[in-house]
Coordinates of C-alpha atoms in Angstrom, one line a residue:
X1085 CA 88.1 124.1 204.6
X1086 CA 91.9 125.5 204.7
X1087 CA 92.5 124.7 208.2
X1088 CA 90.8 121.4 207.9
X1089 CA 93.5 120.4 204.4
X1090 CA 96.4 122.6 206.1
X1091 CA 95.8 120.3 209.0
X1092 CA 95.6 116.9 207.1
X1093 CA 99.0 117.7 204.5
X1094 CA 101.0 119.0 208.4
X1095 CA 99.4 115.2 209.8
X1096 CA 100.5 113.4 206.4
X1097 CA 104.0 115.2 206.6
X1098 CA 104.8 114.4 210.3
X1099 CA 103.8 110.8 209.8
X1100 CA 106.3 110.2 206.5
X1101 CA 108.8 111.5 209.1
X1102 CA 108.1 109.1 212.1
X1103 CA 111.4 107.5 213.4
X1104 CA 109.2 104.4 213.8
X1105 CA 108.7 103.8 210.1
X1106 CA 112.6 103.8 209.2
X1107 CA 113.7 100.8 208.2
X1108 CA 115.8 99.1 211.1
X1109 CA 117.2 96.1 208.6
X1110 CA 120.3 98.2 208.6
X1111 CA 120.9 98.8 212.7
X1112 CA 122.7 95.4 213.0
X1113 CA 125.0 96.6 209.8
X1114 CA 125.8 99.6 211.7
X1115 CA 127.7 98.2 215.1
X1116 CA 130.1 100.5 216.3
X1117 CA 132.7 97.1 218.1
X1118 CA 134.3 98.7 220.9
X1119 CA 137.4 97.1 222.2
X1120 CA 137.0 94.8 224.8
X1121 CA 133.2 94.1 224.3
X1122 CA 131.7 90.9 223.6
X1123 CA 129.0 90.4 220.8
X1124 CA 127.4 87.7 218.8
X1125 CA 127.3 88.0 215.0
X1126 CA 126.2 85.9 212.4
X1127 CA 128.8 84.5 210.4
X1128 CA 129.4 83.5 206.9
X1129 CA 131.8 80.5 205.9
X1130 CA 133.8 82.2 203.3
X1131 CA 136.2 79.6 202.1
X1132 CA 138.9 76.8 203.5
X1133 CA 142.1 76.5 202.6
X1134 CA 145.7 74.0 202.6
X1135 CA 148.3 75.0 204.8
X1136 CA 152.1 73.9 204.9
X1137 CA 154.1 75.1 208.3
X1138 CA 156.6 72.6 209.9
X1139 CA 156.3 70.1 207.3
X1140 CA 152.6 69.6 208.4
X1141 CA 150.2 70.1 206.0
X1142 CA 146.6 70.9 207.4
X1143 CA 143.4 73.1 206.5
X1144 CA 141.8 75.7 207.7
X1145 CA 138.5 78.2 207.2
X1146 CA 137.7 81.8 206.5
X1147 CA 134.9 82.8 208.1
X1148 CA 133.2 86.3 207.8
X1149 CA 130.5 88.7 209.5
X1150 CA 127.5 89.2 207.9
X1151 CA 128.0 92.7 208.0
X1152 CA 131.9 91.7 206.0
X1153 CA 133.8 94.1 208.5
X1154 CA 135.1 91.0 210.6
X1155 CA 136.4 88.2 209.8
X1156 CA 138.9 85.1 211.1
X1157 CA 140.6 82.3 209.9
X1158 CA 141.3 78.9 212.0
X1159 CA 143.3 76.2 211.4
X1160 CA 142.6 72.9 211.9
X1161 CA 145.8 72.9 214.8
X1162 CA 144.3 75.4 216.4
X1163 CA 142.0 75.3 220.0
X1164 CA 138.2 75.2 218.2
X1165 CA 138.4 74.6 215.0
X1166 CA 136.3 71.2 214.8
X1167 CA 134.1 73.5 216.9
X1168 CA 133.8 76.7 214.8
X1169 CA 134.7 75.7 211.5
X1170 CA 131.5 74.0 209.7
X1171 CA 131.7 70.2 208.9
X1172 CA 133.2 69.2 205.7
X1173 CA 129.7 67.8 204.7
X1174 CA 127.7 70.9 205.1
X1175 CA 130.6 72.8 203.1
X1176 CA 130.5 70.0 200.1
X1177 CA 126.8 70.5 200.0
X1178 CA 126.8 74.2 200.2
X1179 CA 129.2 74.4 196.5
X1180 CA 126.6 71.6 195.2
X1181 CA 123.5 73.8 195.4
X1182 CA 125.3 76.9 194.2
X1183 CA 126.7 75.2 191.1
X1184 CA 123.3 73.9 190.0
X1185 CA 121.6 77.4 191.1
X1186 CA 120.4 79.5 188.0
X1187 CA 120.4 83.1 189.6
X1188 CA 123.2 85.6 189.3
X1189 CA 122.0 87.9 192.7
X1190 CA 121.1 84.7 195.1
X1191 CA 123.8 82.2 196.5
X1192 CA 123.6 79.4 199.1
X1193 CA 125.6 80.4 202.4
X1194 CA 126.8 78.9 205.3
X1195 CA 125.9 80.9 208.3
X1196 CA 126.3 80.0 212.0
X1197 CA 125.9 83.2 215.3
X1198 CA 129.2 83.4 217.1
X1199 CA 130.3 85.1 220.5
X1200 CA 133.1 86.5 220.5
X1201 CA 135.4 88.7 222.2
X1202 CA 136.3 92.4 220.3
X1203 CA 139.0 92.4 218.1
X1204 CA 139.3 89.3 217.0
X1205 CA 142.6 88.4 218.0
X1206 CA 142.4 84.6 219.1
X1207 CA 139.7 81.6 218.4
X1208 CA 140.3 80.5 222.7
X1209 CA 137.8 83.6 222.9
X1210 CA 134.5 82.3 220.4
X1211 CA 131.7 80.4 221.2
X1212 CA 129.4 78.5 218.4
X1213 CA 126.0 80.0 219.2
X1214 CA 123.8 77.9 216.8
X1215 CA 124.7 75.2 214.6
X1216 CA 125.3 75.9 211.0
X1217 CA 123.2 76.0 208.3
X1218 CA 122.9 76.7 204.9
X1219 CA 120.6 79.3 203.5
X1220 CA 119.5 81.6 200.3
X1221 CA 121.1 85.3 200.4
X1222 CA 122.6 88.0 198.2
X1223 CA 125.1 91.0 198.9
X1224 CA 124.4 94.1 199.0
X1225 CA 126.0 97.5 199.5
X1226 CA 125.8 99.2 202.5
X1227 CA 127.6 102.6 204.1
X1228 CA 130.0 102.6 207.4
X1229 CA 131.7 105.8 208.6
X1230 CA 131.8 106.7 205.2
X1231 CA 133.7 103.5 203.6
X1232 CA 131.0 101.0 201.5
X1233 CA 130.9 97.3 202.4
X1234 CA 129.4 94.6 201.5
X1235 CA 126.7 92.9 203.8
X1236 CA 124.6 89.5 203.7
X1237 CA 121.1 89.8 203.4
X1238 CA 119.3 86.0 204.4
X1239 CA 116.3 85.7 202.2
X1240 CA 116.0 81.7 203.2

């Protein structure tokens, strides 16, 4: 009857430690971007903003990773912007549902997958994967080579 318990708690033991049952939400927080590679990410429309160079004044976006260790701005003079940057519609919408929404840890976002080329050093290099959309989300904390961030989770 030893053997047969011994053998059920060694069993129970080596299942609770089965790679398989880790939770793999976190693998696409944990990217190490290599120089040079290209990646898609889901993005986050952060915010737009007024600009005043040359006596033209324009507008452009701030637009983040999910995972909130990339991020861009465009400008509205810049090559892509009326392609990357979401439509002013989606954007007004967005700030209506989130100033009627109750909740504290939810938010409506603006997210949209973009290819780009690692770093981040020019829009000529990005490439709207899938049209934006609003969802439901919250941040949470997560870990990175020992620094914490702030990632997106997409509850829609």
């Amino acid at each position: 009857m030893r053997k047969i318990l011994f053998l059920f708690v060694v069993v129970v033991f080596f299942y609770g430690c089965n790679k398989d049952n880790e939770d793999k939400s976190n693998d696409a927080y944990q990217i190490e971007f290599v120089n040079g590679k290209e990646y898609t990410q889901t993005f986050y429309f952060g915010s737009h903003f007024i600009y005043s160079e040359k006596n033209k004044t324009g507008t452009g976006c701030n637009i983040i990773s999910s995972c909130n260790r990339l991020s861009f701005t465009i400008k509205d003079n810049e090559v892509g912007f009326y392609e990357i940057c979401p439509p002013v519609d989606l954007r007004n919408e967005e700030i209506k549902l989130n100033e009627n929404l109750d909740s504290q840890n939810f938010r409506y976002y603006l997210i949209a997958d973009i290819h780009f080329s690692y770093p981040i050093t020019s829009t000529l290099n990005m490439q709207l994967k899938s049209q934006w959309k609003i969802v439901i989300g919250k941040m949470e904390e997560y870990v990175y080579n020992g620094q914490i961030y702030n990632r997106l989770i997409i509850m829609e």
